[in-house]
């Protein structure tokens, strides 16, 4: 059946006995499984042309969905039993488990079950037997940077479907950056009226001199976000919003110049940034700026019901604070050691502010510098060190080291790769990624609440290119996040590659423009787009 991610527990199937779905096969949805029943009718029903009417008995067999808390392995665990005569039973420890079981069931039906309409007459068969499965990690994340290049709402909904098909359950939306603000905030309309649009865009990185002279922009209205969050929730996916502070904030400063360090730069002259890189124009550490962002986060909390709110915290150069009389006065008033502590003070402020409202702060590992806010969780991106330090000091960690799971890094060293960013990270490299460092003790290792693959979009200007960079590596990542795999060196890479041949057929049926094993197809090459691979040996940590 080539299931992917591979089930964590037992599977036992009889090769020669199958249950065949037929037009009369009914769907019985127990309490708590109604959402999965809707999904099955919409997805599997559409692909197979089978209506799957409600009913608890049928001569054509029944697909039964049920929640049973005694299924071991946590709320996302599930079991599937297939009997040749009576049908299929998908039992989850909770509603999420039933949903992940339904995803597995679709894979059991074959790649054509991933189409949007039936391709041809065929028998929809699943092998009889028993399967029991549960995820390794509770946070199986994918970060999409919609700030550098905007992805319209329909594209995000499509990615939620692709995530669901891979049992990924956290969509981290990087909503704000120097190059664009993508979330409607009713109190501050200029954030999107001005901050969501840039005049032009650098094409490529570093020494590239190419520009796309077309304006670029877009943003999600609050209704768009409600739709995205509801669509995600129906798929048992949590959307984690990121509002990046105090660095990566030039789009906000372009909209509201008082947010910047106007005592050292003419912030009124700053545009939404058209180029890339770490940028010195950061937020001013004033009370007014804190109040502004409290108001922004108030609207964010209304829209995003999940526990975690990401406040960024990465790559905040301190030059302007060193020069700014306002920032220096603040440091003295607060009796702080230096500018790093000033950043910490801002992050701690929002940690308390979020905790007072029943939420938890998560930030990039720079939030460790100058002292980590109590209760804060860390996205460990600069390798594993930040995550290790955080876990050892009792903080929760999401492991997403750039060296392994930054999916904007190029997939081979062929000059045909669309844009040669950073180092080569192959499908096999991602498959051999181990999120829990060996140096953590058992107790510390439990602080690694999950793992995440991040896709930055400086050079990814369309959903097609996003597909190319995300897939197939996101499939390998999904297995790392879900399945109980052996140590990296012992992983069955050949077996994974063999399963991928079936999975490529699923991705084809889903319309994903993934990178083929032999490299980019002619229309996936992007000649003339310049970037420079990083020099030196790849930093495998
Ligand atoms: C990051 O890559 N700046 C989090």
Tab-separated table of C-alpha atoms in Angstrom, residues 16-253:
chain	number	residue	atom	x	y	z
A	16	UNK	CA	-5.366	-11.798	-1.341
A	17	UNK	CA	-8.460	-10.582	0.535
A	18	UNK	CA	-10.027	-7.215	-0.055
A	19	UNK	CA	-13.097	-5.183	0.716
A	20	UNK	CA	-14.560	-3.460	-2.326
A	21	UNK	CA	-16.381	-0.162	-1.994
A	22	UNK	CA	-19.525	0.001	-4.095
A	23	UNK	CA	-22.273	2.540	-4.827
A	24	UNK	CA	-24.311	1.094	-1.971
A	25	UNK	CA	-21.494	1.273	0.595
A	26	UNK	CA	-22.666	3.483	3.437
A	27	UNK	CA	-20.865	5.728	5.888
A	28	UNK	CA	-21.684	5.572	9.569
A	29	UNK	CA	-20.319	8.549	11.475
A	30	UNK	CA	-20.261	8.161	15.249
A	31	UNK	CA	-20.294	11.136	17.630
A	32	UNK	CA	-17.285	13.393	17.060
A	33	UNK	CA	-16.579	12.070	13.574
A	34	UNK	CA	-18.951	14.262	11.574
A	35	UNK	CA	-16.127	16.431	10.204
A	36	UNK	CA	-14.228	13.416	8.939
A	37	UNK	CA	-17.419	12.097	7.330
A	38	UNK	CA	-17.795	15.431	5.506
A	39	UNK	CA	-14.172	15.240	4.391
A	40	UNK	CA	-14.546	11.641	3.190
A	41	UNK	CA	-17.600	12.481	1.096
A	42	UNK	CA	-15.977	15.609	-0.344
A	43	UNK	CA	-12.559	14.089	-1.078
A	44	UNK	CA	-12.882	10.317	-1.466
A	45	UNK	CA	-16.493	10.615	-2.639
A	46	UNK	CA	-15.481	13.038	-5.397
A	47	UNK	CA	-12.450	10.999	-6.472
A	48	UNK	CA	-14.308	7.693	-6.616
A	49	UNK	CA	-17.733	8.900	-7.660
A	50	UNK	CA	-19.194	6.879	-4.779
A	51	UNK	CA	-21.900	8.725	-2.844
A	52	UNK	CA	-21.169	7.135	0.575
A	53	UNK	CA	-24.687	7.774	1.922
A	54	UNK	CA	-25.320	7.687	5.673
A	55	UNK	CA	-26.295	4.338	7.119
A	56	UNK	CA	-25.158	1.709	9.576
A	57	UNK	CA	-25.910	-1.314	7.415
A	58	UNK	CA	-25.669	-2.160	3.734
A	59	UNK	CA	-25.250	-5.212	1.543
A	60	UNK	CA	-22.315	-3.296	0.004
A	61	UNK	CA	-20.631	-2.887	3.374
A	62	UNK	CA	-20.146	0.066	5.700
A	63	UNK	CA	-17.330	2.484	6.425
A	64	UNK	CA	-17.687	3.060	10.169
A	65	UNK	CA	-16.106	6.031	11.930
A	66	UNK	CA	-15.925	6.062	15.711
A	67	UNK	CA	-14.136	7.705	18.598
A	68	UNK	CA	-12.905	5.339	21.284
A	69	UNK	CA	-10.727	6.864	23.981
A	70	UNK	CA	-9.194	3.493	24.808
A	71	UNK	CA	-7.221	3.446	21.538
A	72	UNK	CA	-3.640	3.833	22.813
A	73	UNK	CA	-1.190	6.488	21.637
A	74	UNK	CA	-2.806	9.836	22.444
A	75	UNK	CA	-5.735	11.713	20.900
A	76	UNK	CA	-4.357	11.484	17.358
A	77	UNK	CA	-3.967	7.692	17.428
A	78	UNK	CA	-6.214	5.508	15.316
A	79	UNK	CA	-6.901	1.968	14.174
A	80	UNK	CA	-8.222	0.707	10.882
A	81	UNK	CA	-9.793	-2.719	10.493
A	82	UNK	CA	-10.871	-3.967	7.078
A	83	UNK	CA	-13.124	-6.997	6.796
A	84	UNK	CA	-13.843	-8.370	3.299
A	85	UNK	CA	-17.551	-8.800	4.016
A	86	UNK	CA	-18.601	-6.071	6.434
A	87	UNK	CA	-16.360	-3.176	5.466
A	88	UNK	CA	-14.004	-0.729	7.093
A	89	UNK	CA	-13.815	0.512	10.668
A	90	UNK	CA	-11.754	3.609	11.461
A	91	UNK	CA	-11.500	4.195	15.210
A	92	UNK	CA	-9.670	7.175	16.635
A	93	UNK	CA	-8.714	7.913	20.216
A	94	UNK	CA	-10.158	11.345	19.480
A	95	UNK	CA	-11.731	13.094	16.475
A	96	UNK	CA	-8.251	13.944	15.124
A	97	UNK	CA	-7.279	10.279	15.175
A	98	UNK	CA	-10.348	9.427	13.093
A	99	UNK	CA	-9.345	12.103	10.588
A	100	UNK	CA	-5.770	10.801	10.269
A	101	UNK	CA	-7.205	7.313	9.885
A	102	UNK	CA	-9.338	8.594	7.011
A	103	UNK	CA	-6.185	9.979	5.378
A	104	UNK	CA	-4.596	6.541	5.603
A	105	UNK	CA	-7.763	4.957	4.240
A	106	UNK	CA	-7.573	7.205	1.158
A	107	UNK	CA	-3.975	6.091	0.598
A	108	UNK	CA	-5.111	2.451	0.859
A	109	UNK	CA	-7.554	3.034	-1.997
A	110	UNK	CA	-4.712	3.913	-4.381
A	111	UNK	CA	-3.401	7.102	-6.033
A	112	UNK	CA	-6.568	7.656	-8.103
A	113	UNK	CA	-8.433	8.275	-4.831
A	114	UNK	CA	-6.524	11.593	-4.721
A	115	UNK	CA	-8.140	12.938	-7.889
A	116	UNK	CA	-10.884	15.516	-7.851
A	117	UNK	CA	-13.126	13.410	-10.094
A	118	UNK	CA	-13.092	9.767	-11.222
A	119	UNK	CA	-10.654	9.128	-14.058
A	120	UNK	CA	-12.184	5.861	-15.205
A	121	UNK	CA	-14.287	2.935	-14.043
A	122	UNK	CA	-12.347	0.998	-11.457
A	123	UNK	CA	-12.825	-1.241	-8.439
A	124	UNK	CA	-12.142	0.638	-5.210
A	125	UNK	CA	-10.522	-1.996	-3.069
A	126	UNK	CA	-8.709	-2.024	0.234
A	127	UNK	CA	-6.799	-5.028	1.566
A	128	UNK	CA	-8.318	-6.737	4.564
A	129	UNK	CA	-6.403	-6.589	7.812
A	130	UNK	CA	-5.585	-4.379	10.744
A	131	UNK	CA	-3.485	-1.283	11.212
A	132	UNK	CA	-2.667	0.678	14.336
A	133	UNK	CA	-0.939	4.047	14.210
A	134	UNK	CA	-0.097	7.127	16.280
A	135	UNK	CA	2.166	10.123	15.752
A	136	UNK	CA	5.609	10.525	17.277
A	137	UNK	CA	5.220	14.308	17.721
A	138	UNK	CA	2.226	16.467	18.586
A	139	UNK	CA	3.578	19.457	16.588
A	140	UNK	CA	4.139	18.479	12.968
A	141	UNK	CA	4.563	21.841	11.386
A	142	UNK	CA	4.975	23.580	8.081
A	143	UNK	CA	5.858	27.261	7.935
A	144	UNK	CA	4.850	29.227	4.906
A	145	UNK	CA	6.301	32.692	4.352
A	146	UNK	CA	3.403	34.625	2.838
A	147	UNK	CA	5.118	37.954	3.573
A	148	UNK	CA	7.913	37.884	0.993
A	149	UNK	CA	5.548	36.639	-1.680
A	150	UNK	CA	1.862	36.666	-0.965
A	151	UNK	CA	-0.083	33.449	-1.449
A	152	UNK	CA	-3.762	34.200	-2.037
A	153	UNK	CA	-6.296	32.488	0.216
A	154	UNK	CA	-7.144	29.654	-2.182
A	155	UNK	CA	-3.475	28.673	-2.300
A	156	UNK	CA	-3.360	28.491	1.490
A	157	UNK	CA	-6.495	26.325	1.573
A	158	UNK	CA	-4.860	24.036	-0.987
A	159	UNK	CA	-1.765	23.780	1.212
A	160	UNK	CA	-3.968	22.854	4.164
A	161	UNK	CA	-5.287	19.958	2.082
A	162	UNK	CA	-1.750	18.943	1.156
A	163	UNK	CA	-0.706	19.112	4.804
A	164	UNK	CA	-3.685	16.990	5.840
A	165	UNK	CA	-2.738	14.378	3.241
A	166	UNK	CA	0.657	14.164	4.984
A	167	UNK	CA	-0.750	14.216	8.557
A	168	UNK	CA	0.902	17.570	9.293
A	169	UNK	CA	-1.057	19.483	11.910
A	170	UNK	CA	0.453	22.973	12.415
A	171	UNK	CA	0.488	25.669	9.749
A	172	UNK	CA	2.777	28.486	10.870
A	173	UNK	CA	1.958	31.537	8.761
A	174	UNK	CA	4.772	34.083	8.593
A	175	UNK	CA	2.421	37.028	8.104
A	176	UNK	CA	4.677	40.066	8.419
A	177	UNK	CA	8.147	41.030	7.328
A	178	UNK	CA	10.130	43.906	5.858
A	179	UNK	CA	8.699	43.170	2.417
A	180	UNK	CA	5.005	43.017	3.295
A	181	UNK	CA	2.273	42.990	5.964
A	182	UNK	CA	-0.370	40.409	5.066
A	183	UNK	CA	-3.054	40.595	7.780
A	184	UNK	CA	-5.903	43.083	7.953
A	185	UNK	CA	-5.823	44.907	11.292
A	186	UNK	CA	-8.974	46.983	11.598
A	187	UNK	CA	-7.511	49.479	14.012
A	188	UNK	CA	-4.510	50.215	11.777
A	189	UNK	CA	-5.673	50.201	8.149
A	190	UNK	CA	-2.396	51.549	6.773
A	191	UNK	CA	-0.683	48.268	7.690
A	192	UNK	CA	-2.351	46.746	4.661
A	193	UNK	CA	-3.286	49.857	2.644
A	194	UNK	CA	0.392	50.713	2.476
A	195	UNK	CA	2.334	47.905	4.154
A	196	UNK	CA	0.931	45.107	1.979
A	197	UNK	CA	2.334	46.524	-1.262
A	198	UNK	CA	5.811	47.034	-2.589
A	199	UNK	CA	6.846	48.930	-5.683
A	200	UNK	CA	9.122	46.317	-7.122
A	201	UNK	CA	11.005	43.161	-6.188
A	202	UNK	CA	14.574	41.997	-6.308
A	203	UNK	CA	14.784	38.803	-8.356
A	204	UNK	CA	17.291	36.414	-6.861
A	205	UNK	CA	19.659	36.877	-3.968
A	206	UNK	CA	22.972	38.484	-3.152
A	207	UNK	CA	24.755	39.662	-6.299
A	208	UNK	CA	21.645	39.535	-8.464
A	209	UNK	CA	21.001	42.818	-10.257
A	210	UNK	CA	17.653	41.736	-11.659
A	211	UNK	CA	14.422	43.423	-10.665
A	212	UNK	CA	10.805	42.589	-11.273
A	213	UNK	CA	9.390	46.062	-11.870
A	214	UNK	CA	5.788	45.040	-11.242
A	215	UNK	CA	4.293	46.057	-7.898
A	216	UNK	CA	3.663	43.051	-5.653
A	217	UNK	CA	1.309	42.629	-2.747
A	218	UNK	CA	-1.886	41.376	-1.197
A	219	UNK	CA	-3.239	40.538	2.225
A	220	UNK	CA	-5.805	38.410	4.019
A	221	UNK	CA	-8.934	40.128	5.191
A	222	UNK	CA	-10.136	39.081	8.617
A	223	UNK	CA	-12.871	37.068	6.894
A	224	UNK	CA	-10.194	35.314	4.805
A	225	UNK	CA	-8.392	34.379	8.006
A	226	UNK	CA	-11.588	33.092	9.618
A	227	UNK	CA	-12.099	30.899	6.568
A	228	UNK	CA	-8.492	29.647	6.631
A	229	UNK	CA	-8.653	28.908	10.369
A	230	UNK	CA	-12.004	27.100	10.045
A	231	UNK	CA	-10.821	25.093	7.029
A	232	UNK	CA	-7.711	24.132	8.987
A	233	UNK	CA	-9.723	23.193	12.084
A	234	UNK	CA	-11.956	20.902	10.002
A	235	UNK	CA	-8.683	19.144	9.069
A	236	UNK	CA	-7.364	19.099	12.662
A	237	UNK	CA	-4.686	21.624	11.743
A	238	UNK	CA	-3.871	24.567	14.013
A	239	UNK	CA	-2.830	27.829	12.379
A	240	UNK	CA	-0.071	29.626	14.298
A	241	UNK	CA	0.180	33.282	13.280
A	242	UNK	CA	3.545	35.001	13.289
A	243	UNK	CA	3.811	38.756	13.729
A	244	UNK	CA	7.568	39.281	13.588
A	245	UNK	CA	8.929	41.824	16.119
A	246	UNK	CA	11.118	43.802	16.764
A	247	UNK	CA	13.133	43.088	13.578
A	248	UNK	CA	11.745	42.269	10.135
A	249	UNK	CA	9.297	45.144	10.613
A	250	UNK	CA	9.990	47.610	7.822
A	251	UNK	CA	6.606	47.104	6.118
A	252	UNK	CA	4.896	48.166	9.367
A	253	UNK	CA	7.276	51.121	9.715
